[in-house]
Amino acid sequence: MQTASADQIRALLRAFRGITWPAGRQKVLALADECGWTVRLETPRGVRYDTGLPTNDQRASALIRPDGADGRVLDLTVHVSDRDPGTPAGLDEAYRDVAAAVQTELGEPVRTDAWEHARTVWDIAGGGRVVVQKLDSVVLVLRSPEVADLERDEERLGIDPGRVPGTGHEDL
């Protein structure tokens, strides 16, 4: 299983920390240029990229709220490992490696959730968050302050971050 190297993770984190908020579409397009990514699809609500990272899942995507001329970036998700749910031990190792690389750069996380789709979270300057999450691949996510504030409010209220809305198990 291929995973982005610690140096590649650090480069992504440096690019993430260079974003000032609120950030619009042009900011994530500039970030893509800086990182050497190729734009694959651009819509009013998002941008999809090919990152060129040495994995079989080279996707990245920016979710954009289409308000105003430039829109507002809500989050940016980068796949940093192979997409391989068939080898859970390899996926677990990739998750640990990426989280360790982020921790080396950003320090202790503010939250770690060990539920089915494990994730580790760091607050960053400017109010945003960096999240490493294990899905069918390992993703590195930059959350805008707007989305990070919603997550912090849910944490403060004790809302389970592992809930699946619409399944009937939304109890606080």
C-alpha atoms as one frame of an Amber mdcrd trajectory, in Angstrom:
protein
   0.000   0.000   0.000   1.382   3.384  -1.046   1.106   6.436   1.217   2.342
   9.998   0.766   5.713  10.489   2.430   6.239  12.542   5.578   7.918  15.220
   3.413   4.886  15.343   1.102   2.555  15.639   4.118   4.685  18.487   5.526
   4.575  20.262   2.150   0.761  19.982   2.125   0.579  21.340   5.667   2.801
  24.316   4.747   0.481  25.058   1.817  -2.580  24.708   4.077  -1.133  27.090
   6.666  -0.498  29.647   3.916  -4.244  30.050   3.329  -5.848  33.108   4.902
  -9.542  32.974   5.735 -12.065  33.518   4.366 -10.618  31.862   1.285 -12.330
  31.800  -2.071 -12.112  29.613  -5.150  -9.119  31.540  -6.485  -7.173  30.702
  -3.328  -7.610  26.931  -3.759  -6.802  27.197  -7.461  -3.578  29.020  -6.514
  -2.855  26.345  -3.891  -3.287  23.675  -6.570  -0.766  25.485  -8.786   1.648
  25.761  -5.846   1.334  22.021  -5.165   1.600  21.032  -8.854  -1.937  19.613
  -9.029  -4.048  19.369 -12.183  -7.627  20.677 -12.162  -9.925  17.888 -13.400
 -13.353  19.420 -12.844 -14.593  22.815 -11.765 -18.220  23.494 -10.780 -19.897
  26.282  -8.794 -19.785  24.077  -5.670 -16.331  22.589  -5.964 -13.079  21.821
  -7.683 -11.572  18.358  -8.231  -7.874  17.794  -8.719  -5.343  15.131  -9.621
  -2.550  15.581  -7.063   0.097  13.385  -8.651   0.926  11.886  -5.238   2.502
   8.405  -5.567  -0.681   6.496  -4.703  -3.409   4.810  -6.733  -5.895   7.394
  -5.381  -4.602  10.795  -6.439  -7.786  12.779  -5.861  -8.248  16.035  -4.039
 -11.408  18.098  -3.885 -12.431  21.497  -2.591 -15.996  22.060  -1.385 -17.075
  25.617  -2.141 -20.133  27.495  -0.927 -21.160  29.422  -4.045 -21.823  32.777
  -2.409 -20.472  35.877  -4.084 -18.297  36.013  -7.175 -15.479  33.842  -5.803
 -17.398  31.467  -3.520 -16.096  30.473  -0.106 -13.997  27.377   0.519 -15.504
  25.128   3.208 -12.967  22.322   3.087 -10.234  20.769   1.012  -9.770  16.977
   1.047  -6.618  15.264  -0.239  -6.321  11.473  -0.570  -2.868  10.605   0.790
  -2.961   6.800   0.619  -4.091   4.088  -1.721  -7.774   3.286  -1.870  -7.741
  -0.232  -0.515 -10.421  -1.208   2.021  -9.533  -4.871   1.407  -6.389  -4.648
   3.538  -7.471  -3.083   6.846  -4.043  -3.556   8.490  -2.368  -1.597   5.690
  -4.972   1.141   5.932  -4.498   1.316   9.720  -0.734   1.633   9.255  -1.165
   4.367   6.629  -3.499   6.259   8.979  -0.976   6.034  11.842   1.898   7.148
   9.573   0.032  10.178   8.225  -1.216  11.177  11.696   2.354  10.885  13.040
   3.685  13.115  10.233   1.001  15.735  10.957   1.659  15.539  14.697   5.375
  16.135  14.100   4.466  19.323  12.234   1.457  20.579  14.260   1.989  19.128
  17.738  -0.553  17.330  19.881  -4.018  16.858  18.354  -7.095  18.405  19.976
  -9.196  15.302  19.367  -8.845  11.673  18.372 -11.881   9.563  17.512 -11.401
   5.806  17.225 -14.786   4.881  15.777 -15.221   3.042  12.484 -13.789   5.918
  10.422 -11.041   6.963  12.827  -9.861  10.549  12.720  -7.380  12.819  14.428
  -7.913  16.596  14.564  -5.642  19.622  15.020  -6.715  23.267  15.382  -4.545
  25.646  13.367  -3.909  29.370  13.313  -6.686  31.349  11.687  -9.413  29.166
  13.233  -9.351  26.268  10.781  -8.628  22.613  11.387  -6.539  19.855   9.875
  -8.053  16.375  10.027  -6.541  13.000   9.196  -9.308  10.463   8.623  -9.358
   6.797   7.672 -12.081   6.054   5.133 -11.530   3.654   2.183  -8.238   5.530
   1.921  -6.536   7.962   4.273  -7.451  11.584   3.684  -5.926  14.827   4.887
  -8.583  17.529   5.230  -8.281  21.281   5.692 -11.453  22.665   7.299 -12.352
  26.330   7.080 -12.950  28.226  10.337 -16.670  28.191   9.492 -16.809  24.374
   9.387 -14.330  23.995  12.263 -16.539  26.236  14.440 -19.526  23.968  13.724
 -17.466  20.924  14.763 -16.308  22.685  17.953 -19.922  23.612  18.794 -20.995
  19.972  18.353 -18.117  18.850  20.588 -19.104  21.398  23.233 -22.702  20.140
  23.107 -21.583  16.520  23.385 -22.886  15.469  19.978 -21.316  12.172  18.915
 -19.020  12.816  15.919 -19.542   9.203  14.794 -23.293   9.505  14.362 -24.820
   8.865  10.955 -27.650  11.368  10.349 -30.833   9.881   8.962 -30.377   6.409
  10.503 -32.541   6.985  13.570 -29.522   7.092  15.896 -29.154  10.857  16.174
 -29.796  11.071  19.930 -27.583  13.469  21.787
